[in-house]
Coordinates of C-alpha atoms in Angstrom, one line a residue:
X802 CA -11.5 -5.8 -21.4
X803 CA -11.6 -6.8 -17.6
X804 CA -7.7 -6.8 -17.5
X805 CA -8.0 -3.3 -19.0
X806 CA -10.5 -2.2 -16.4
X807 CA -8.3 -3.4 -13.7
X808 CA -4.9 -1.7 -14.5
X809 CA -7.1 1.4 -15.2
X810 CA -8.9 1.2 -11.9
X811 CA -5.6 0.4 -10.1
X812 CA -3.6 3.1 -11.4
X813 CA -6.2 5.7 -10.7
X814 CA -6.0 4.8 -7.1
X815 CA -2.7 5.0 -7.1
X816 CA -2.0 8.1 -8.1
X817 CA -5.1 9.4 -5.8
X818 CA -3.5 8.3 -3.1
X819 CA -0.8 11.1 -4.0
X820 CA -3.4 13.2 -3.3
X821 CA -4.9 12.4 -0.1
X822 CA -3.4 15.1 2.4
X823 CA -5.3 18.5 2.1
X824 CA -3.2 21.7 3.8
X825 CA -4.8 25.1 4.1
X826 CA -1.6 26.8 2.6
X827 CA 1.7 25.6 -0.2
X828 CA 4.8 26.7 -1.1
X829 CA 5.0 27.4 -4.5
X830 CA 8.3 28.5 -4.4
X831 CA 7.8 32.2 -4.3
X832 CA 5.9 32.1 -0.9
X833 CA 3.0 31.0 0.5
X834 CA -0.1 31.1 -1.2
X835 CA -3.2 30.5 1.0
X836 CA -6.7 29.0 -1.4
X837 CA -9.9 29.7 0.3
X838 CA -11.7 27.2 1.6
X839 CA -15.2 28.7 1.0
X840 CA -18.4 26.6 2.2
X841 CA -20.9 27.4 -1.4
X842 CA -23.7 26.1 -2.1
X843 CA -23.6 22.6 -3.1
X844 CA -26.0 19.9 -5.1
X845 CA -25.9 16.0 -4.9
X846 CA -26.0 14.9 -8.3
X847 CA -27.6 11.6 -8.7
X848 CA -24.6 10.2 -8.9
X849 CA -24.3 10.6 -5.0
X850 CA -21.7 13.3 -6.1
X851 CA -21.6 17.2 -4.9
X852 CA -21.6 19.7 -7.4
X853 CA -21.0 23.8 -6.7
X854 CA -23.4 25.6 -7.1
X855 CA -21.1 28.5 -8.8
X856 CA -18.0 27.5 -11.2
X857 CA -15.6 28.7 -13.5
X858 CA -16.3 28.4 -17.4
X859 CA -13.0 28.5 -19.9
X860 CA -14.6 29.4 -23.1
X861 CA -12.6 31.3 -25.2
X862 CA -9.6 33.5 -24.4
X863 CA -6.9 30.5 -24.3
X864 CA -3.9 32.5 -23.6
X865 CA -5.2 33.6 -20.1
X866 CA -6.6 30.6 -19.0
X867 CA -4.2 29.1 -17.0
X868 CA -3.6 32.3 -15.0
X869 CA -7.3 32.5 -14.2
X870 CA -8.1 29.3 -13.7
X871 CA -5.3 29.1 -11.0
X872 CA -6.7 32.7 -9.7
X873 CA -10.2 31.7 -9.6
X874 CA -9.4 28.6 -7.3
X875 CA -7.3 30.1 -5.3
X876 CA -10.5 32.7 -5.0
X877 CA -12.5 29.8 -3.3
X878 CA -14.1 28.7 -6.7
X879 CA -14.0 24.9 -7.1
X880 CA -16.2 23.8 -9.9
X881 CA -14.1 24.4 -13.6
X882 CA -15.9 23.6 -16.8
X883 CA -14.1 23.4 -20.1
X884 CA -14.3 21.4 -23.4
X885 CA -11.9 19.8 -25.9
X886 CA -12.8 22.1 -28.4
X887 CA -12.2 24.8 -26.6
X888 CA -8.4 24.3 -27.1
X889 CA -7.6 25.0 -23.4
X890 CA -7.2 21.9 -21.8
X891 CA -3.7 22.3 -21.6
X892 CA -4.0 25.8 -19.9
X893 CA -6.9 24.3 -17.5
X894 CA -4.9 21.6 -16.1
X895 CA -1.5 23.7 -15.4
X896 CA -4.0 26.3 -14.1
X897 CA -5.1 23.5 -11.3
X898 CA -1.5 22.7 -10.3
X899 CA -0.4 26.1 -10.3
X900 CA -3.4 27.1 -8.0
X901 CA -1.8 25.0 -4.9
X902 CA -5.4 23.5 -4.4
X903 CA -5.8 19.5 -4.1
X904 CA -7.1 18.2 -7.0
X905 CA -9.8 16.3 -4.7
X906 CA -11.2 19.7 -3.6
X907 CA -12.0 20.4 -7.5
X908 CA -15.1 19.2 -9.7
X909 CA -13.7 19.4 -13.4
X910 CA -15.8 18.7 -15.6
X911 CA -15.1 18.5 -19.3
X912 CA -16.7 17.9 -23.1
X913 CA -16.6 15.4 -25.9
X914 CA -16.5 16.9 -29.1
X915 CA -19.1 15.9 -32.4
X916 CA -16.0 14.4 -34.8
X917 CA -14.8 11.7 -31.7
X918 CA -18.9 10.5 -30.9
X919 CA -18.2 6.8 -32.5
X920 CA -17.8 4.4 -30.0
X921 CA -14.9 3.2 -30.9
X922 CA -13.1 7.1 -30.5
X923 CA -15.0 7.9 -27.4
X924 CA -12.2 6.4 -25.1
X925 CA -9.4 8.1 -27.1
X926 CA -10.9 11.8 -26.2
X927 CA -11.3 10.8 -23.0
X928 CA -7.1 10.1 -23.0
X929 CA -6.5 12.5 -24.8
X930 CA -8.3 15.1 -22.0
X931 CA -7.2 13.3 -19.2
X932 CA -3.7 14.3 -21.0
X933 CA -3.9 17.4 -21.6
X934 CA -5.7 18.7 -18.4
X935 CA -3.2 16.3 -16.4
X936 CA -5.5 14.5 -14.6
X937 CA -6.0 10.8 -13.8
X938 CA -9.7 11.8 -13.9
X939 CA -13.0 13.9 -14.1
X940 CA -15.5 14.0 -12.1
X941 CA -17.9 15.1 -15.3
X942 CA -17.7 13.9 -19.3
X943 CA -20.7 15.5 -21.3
X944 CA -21.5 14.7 -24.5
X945 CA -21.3 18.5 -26.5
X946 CA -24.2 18.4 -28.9
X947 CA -26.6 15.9 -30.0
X948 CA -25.5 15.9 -33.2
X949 CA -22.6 13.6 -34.4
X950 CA -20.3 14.7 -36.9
X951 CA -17.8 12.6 -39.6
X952 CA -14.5 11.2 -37.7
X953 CA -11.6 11.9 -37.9
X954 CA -9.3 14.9 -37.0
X955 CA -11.4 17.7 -38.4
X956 CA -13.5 18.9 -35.5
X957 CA -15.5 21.1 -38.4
X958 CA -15.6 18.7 -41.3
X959 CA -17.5 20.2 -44.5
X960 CA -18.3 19.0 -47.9
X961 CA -17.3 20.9 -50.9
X962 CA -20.6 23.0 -50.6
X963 CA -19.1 23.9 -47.4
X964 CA -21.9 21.4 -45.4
X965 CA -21.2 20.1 -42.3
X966 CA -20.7 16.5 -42.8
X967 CA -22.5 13.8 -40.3
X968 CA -21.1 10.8 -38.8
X969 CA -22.0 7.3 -39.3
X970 CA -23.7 6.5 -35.2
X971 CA -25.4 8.3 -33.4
X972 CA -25.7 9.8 -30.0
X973 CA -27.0 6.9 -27.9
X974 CA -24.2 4.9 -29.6
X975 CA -21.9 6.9 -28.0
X976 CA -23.9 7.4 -24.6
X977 CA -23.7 3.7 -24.2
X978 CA -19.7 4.1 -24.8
X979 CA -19.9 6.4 -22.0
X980 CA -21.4 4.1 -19.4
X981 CA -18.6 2.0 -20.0
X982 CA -15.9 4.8 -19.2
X983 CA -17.5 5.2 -15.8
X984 CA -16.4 1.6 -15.1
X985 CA -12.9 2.5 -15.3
X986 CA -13.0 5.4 -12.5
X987 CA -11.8 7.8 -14.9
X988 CA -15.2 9.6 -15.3
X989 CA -16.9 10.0 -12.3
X990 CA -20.5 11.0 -13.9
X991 CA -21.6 11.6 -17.3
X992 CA -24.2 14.0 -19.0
X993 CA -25.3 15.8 -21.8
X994 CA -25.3 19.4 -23.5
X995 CA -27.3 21.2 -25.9
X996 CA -30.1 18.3 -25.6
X997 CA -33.5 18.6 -26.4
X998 CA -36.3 16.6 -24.1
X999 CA -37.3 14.3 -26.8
X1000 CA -33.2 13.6 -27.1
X1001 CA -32.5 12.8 -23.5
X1002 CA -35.9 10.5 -23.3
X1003 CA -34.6 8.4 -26.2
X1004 CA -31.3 8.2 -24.2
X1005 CA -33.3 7.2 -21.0
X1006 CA -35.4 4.7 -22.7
X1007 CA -32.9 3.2 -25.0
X1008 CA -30.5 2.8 -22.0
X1009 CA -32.1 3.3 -18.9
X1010 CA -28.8 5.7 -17.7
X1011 CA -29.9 8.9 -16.3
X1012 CA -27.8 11.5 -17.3
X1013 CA -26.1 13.3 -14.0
X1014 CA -25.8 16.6 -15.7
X1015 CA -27.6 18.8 -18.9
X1016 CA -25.7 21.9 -19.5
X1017 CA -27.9 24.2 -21.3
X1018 CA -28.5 27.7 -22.1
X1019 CA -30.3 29.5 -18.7
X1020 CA -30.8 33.0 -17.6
X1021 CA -33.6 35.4 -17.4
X1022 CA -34.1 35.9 -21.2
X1023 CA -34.4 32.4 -21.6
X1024 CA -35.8 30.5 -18.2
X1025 CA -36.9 27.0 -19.7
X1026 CA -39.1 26.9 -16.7
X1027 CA -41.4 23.3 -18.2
X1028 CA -37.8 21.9 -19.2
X1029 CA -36.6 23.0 -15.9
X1030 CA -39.1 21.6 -13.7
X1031 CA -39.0 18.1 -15.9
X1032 CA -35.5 18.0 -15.9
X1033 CA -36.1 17.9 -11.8
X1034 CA -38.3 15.7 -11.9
X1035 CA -35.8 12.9 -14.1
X1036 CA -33.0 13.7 -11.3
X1037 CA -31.0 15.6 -13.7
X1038 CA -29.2 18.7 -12.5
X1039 CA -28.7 21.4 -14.7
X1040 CA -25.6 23.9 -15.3
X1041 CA -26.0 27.2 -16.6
X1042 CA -23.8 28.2 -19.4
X1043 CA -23.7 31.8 -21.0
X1044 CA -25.7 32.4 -17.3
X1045 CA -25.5 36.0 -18.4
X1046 CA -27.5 35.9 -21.5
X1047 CA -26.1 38.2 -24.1
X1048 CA -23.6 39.5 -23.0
X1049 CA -20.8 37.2 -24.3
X1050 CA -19.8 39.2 -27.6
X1051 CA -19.5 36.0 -28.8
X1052 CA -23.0 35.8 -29.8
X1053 CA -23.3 39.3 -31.5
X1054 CA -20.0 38.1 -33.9
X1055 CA -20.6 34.7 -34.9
X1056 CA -21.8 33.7 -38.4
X1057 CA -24.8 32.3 -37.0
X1058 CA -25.7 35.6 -34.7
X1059 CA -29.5 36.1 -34.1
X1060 CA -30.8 39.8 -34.2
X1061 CA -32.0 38.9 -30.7
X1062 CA -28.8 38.9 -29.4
X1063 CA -28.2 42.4 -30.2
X1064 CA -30.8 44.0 -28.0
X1065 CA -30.1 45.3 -24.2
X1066 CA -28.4 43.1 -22.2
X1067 CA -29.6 41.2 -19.5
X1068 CA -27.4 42.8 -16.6
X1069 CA -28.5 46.0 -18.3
X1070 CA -32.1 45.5 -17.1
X1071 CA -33.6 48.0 -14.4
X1072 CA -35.2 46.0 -12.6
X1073 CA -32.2 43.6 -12.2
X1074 CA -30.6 46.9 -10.7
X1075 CA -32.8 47.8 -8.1
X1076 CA -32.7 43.9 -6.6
X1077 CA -29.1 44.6 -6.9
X1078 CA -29.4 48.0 -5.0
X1079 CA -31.5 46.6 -2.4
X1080 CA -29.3 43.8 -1.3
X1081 CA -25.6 45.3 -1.8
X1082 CA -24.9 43.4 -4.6
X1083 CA -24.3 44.0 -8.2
X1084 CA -26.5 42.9 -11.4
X1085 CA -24.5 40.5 -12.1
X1086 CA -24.3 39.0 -9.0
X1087 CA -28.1 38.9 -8.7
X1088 CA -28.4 36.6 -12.3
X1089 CA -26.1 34.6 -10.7
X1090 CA -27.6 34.2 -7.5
X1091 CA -31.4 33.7 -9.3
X1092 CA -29.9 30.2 -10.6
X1093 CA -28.5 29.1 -7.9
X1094 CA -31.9 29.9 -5.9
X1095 CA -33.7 28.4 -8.6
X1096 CA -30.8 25.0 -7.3
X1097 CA -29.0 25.0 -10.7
X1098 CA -25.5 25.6 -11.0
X1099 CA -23.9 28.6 -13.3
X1100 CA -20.7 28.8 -14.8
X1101 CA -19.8 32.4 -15.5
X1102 CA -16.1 33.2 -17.7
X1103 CA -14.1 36.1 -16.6
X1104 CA -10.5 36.2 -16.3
X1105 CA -10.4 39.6 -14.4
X1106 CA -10.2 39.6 -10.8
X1107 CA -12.4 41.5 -9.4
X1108 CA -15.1 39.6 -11.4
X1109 CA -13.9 36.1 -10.4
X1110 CA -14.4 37.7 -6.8
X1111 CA -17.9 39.3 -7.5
X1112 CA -18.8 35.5 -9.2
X1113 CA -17.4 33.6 -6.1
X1114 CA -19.6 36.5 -3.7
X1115 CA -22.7 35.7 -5.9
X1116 CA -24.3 33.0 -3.6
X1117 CA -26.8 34.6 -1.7
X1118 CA -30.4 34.2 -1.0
X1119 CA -33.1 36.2 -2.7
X1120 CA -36.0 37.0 -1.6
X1121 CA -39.4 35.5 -2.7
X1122 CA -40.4 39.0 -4.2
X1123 CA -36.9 39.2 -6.5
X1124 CA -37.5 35.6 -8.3
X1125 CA -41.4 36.8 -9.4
X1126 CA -39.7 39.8 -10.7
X1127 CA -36.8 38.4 -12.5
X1128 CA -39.6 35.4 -13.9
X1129 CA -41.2 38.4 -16.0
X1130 CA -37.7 39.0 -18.2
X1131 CA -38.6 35.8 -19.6
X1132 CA -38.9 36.6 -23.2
X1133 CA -37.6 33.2 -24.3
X1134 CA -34.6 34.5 -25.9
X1135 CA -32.0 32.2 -27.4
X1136 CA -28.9 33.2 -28.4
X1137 CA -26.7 30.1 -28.8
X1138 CA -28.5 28.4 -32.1
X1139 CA -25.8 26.9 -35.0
X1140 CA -28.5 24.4 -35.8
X1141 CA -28.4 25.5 -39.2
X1142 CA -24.8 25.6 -39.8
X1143 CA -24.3 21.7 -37.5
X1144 CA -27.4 20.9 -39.8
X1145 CA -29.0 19.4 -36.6
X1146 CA -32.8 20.8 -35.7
X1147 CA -31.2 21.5 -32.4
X1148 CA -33.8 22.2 -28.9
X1149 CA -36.3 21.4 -31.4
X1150 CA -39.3 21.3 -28.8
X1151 CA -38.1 23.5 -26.4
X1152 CA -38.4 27.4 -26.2
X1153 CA -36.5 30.3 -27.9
X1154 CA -35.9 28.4 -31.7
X1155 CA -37.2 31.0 -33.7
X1156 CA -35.2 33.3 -35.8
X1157 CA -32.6 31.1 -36.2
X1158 CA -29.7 32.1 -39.0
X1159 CA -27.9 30.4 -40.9
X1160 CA -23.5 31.2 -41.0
X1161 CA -20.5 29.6 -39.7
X1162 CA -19.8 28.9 -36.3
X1163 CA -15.5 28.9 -37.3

């Protein structure tokens, strides 16, 4: 194991060392592109690590992933999230190379999926990812959901009743296999996703690891404010995903869609308007800028370019006034729930687990 750990550590600094030499524009043989060097908003993770405040998500639409990814760095955006089971690593990491942007500059963060949470596969993934997204490391490995399903190839597996099937550990088992990827200098800092509080205390107390990161469901439907302020208080930062509440269509298709999902969308709100009015800004803009005041980071998906712009202009200040207005949307609306279908009570003592419904995720 130490003779592992040593070839691993030394050719990680090798090839960083590639990497060392940061130039405001590169040819990429059709020209010159020049990346923005934008000065965001950032957090220290308790890691000692800096993480924007504003990144790039890659959830769905794998075809045009690459392009945007490269577009959205080039745009001045530098924190990329993705996930093995999104099927666009691949895309991701030629996105990065094509973008001109030193891969020092970039906080990529990606996700373990629930079929590769035994200990002995947790390494494997991590390969396999560093593989695909062509990079001799991240500087964030989260564990996706609690829950831990059968291994083996079959990201979904399912019983004959069409059941999702559990694995054999659990998730400290493989939070402890974590830790030890850390050692190598291939994972900079790990967290978790989709955790409830009672989860991440057993993780604490079982192992006394802080996670650096929980990625969880924010925006002003669902504001989480007790979780919030606990998580704080552990150290642990928290990333925004679906930032925008419902208005992924994602959540109005799925087999598992709540009714909530289908009624007016947060950007949609008036009074999310008028803060928008008063400072210049859009709606959008102003969701985005309320996490980031409220020092979490949010990872909105778009690969359209005048969105990827609006997302990168979305770090402004609000004033005292607009964050008591935009605390009152708090209906505690979640819309990302498979619990049923992952058969996993998941955020069971947290806000926004009624109406759950049972369907399919794929």
């Amino acid at each position: 194991m130490a003779l592992l750990l040593h070839k691993r550590v030394a050719r990680l600094q090798g090839l960083q060392k590639l990497n060392l030499t940061t130039s405001i524009s590169k040819s990429l043989g059709y020209g010159f592109v020049r990346y923005i060097q934008t000065q965001p908003t950032r957090y220290t993770l308790n890691t000692g690590d800096k993480i924007p405040a504003i990144g790039f998500g890659t959830f769905q639409d794998p075809g045009a992933q690459e392009d945007a990814v490269s577009r959205a760095l080039q745009a001045g955006l530098r924190l990329i999230d993705t996930a093995r089971v999104y099927d666009v690593e691949k895309q991701v990491g030629k996105g990065i190379k094509a973008s001109g942007v030193p891969r020092e500059e970039i906080f990529l963060g990606t996700k373990l999926w629930c079929n590769n949470y035994h200990p002995d596969d947790v390494d494997g993934a991590l390969q396999d990812s560093l593989r695909d997204l062509d990079t001799p490391y991240v500087d964030l490995l989260l564990m996706h959901y609690p829950c831990t399903f059968k291994r083996g190839k079959d990201r979904f597996p399912r019983d004959g009743d069409g059941k999702m099937i559990h694995g054999e550990t659990n998730y400290v088992d493989t939070w402890k296999a974590m830790q030890e990827l850390v050692k190598t200098g291939e994972v900079k800092a790990i967290g978790v996703s989709n955790f409830s509080k009672g989860e991440i205390e057993t993780l604490i107390n079982e192992t006394g690891v802080v996670p650096a990161v929980h990625q969880m469901e924010v925006h002003p439907y669902l504001q989480q404010k007790a979780f919030n302020k606990w998580l704080d208080s552990q150290g642990i930062h928290v990333v925004q995903f679906s930032p925008l509440g419902n208005m992924n269509d994602f959540y109005r298709t799925t087999g598992w869609s709540k009714e909530v999902s289908h009624m007016m969308k947060v950007i949609d709100q008036p009074i999310l308007k008028e803060i928008a009015a008063k400072h210049g800004k859009s709606a959008v803009q102003v969701v985005l800028a309320w996490g980031v005041n409220s020092g979490r980071s949010v990872i909105p998906k778009s690969t359209i370019d005048w969105q990827i712009k609006e997302n990168v202009e979305a770090d402004f200040k609000l004033d005292p006034e607009d964050m008591e207005k935009i605390a009152e949307l708090d209906i505690k609306a979640r819309f990302n729930d498979p619990s049923l279908d992952y058969r996993w009570r998941l955020y069971s003592d947290l806000e926004g687990i009624e109406g759950t419904v049972e369907g399919k995720t794929h």
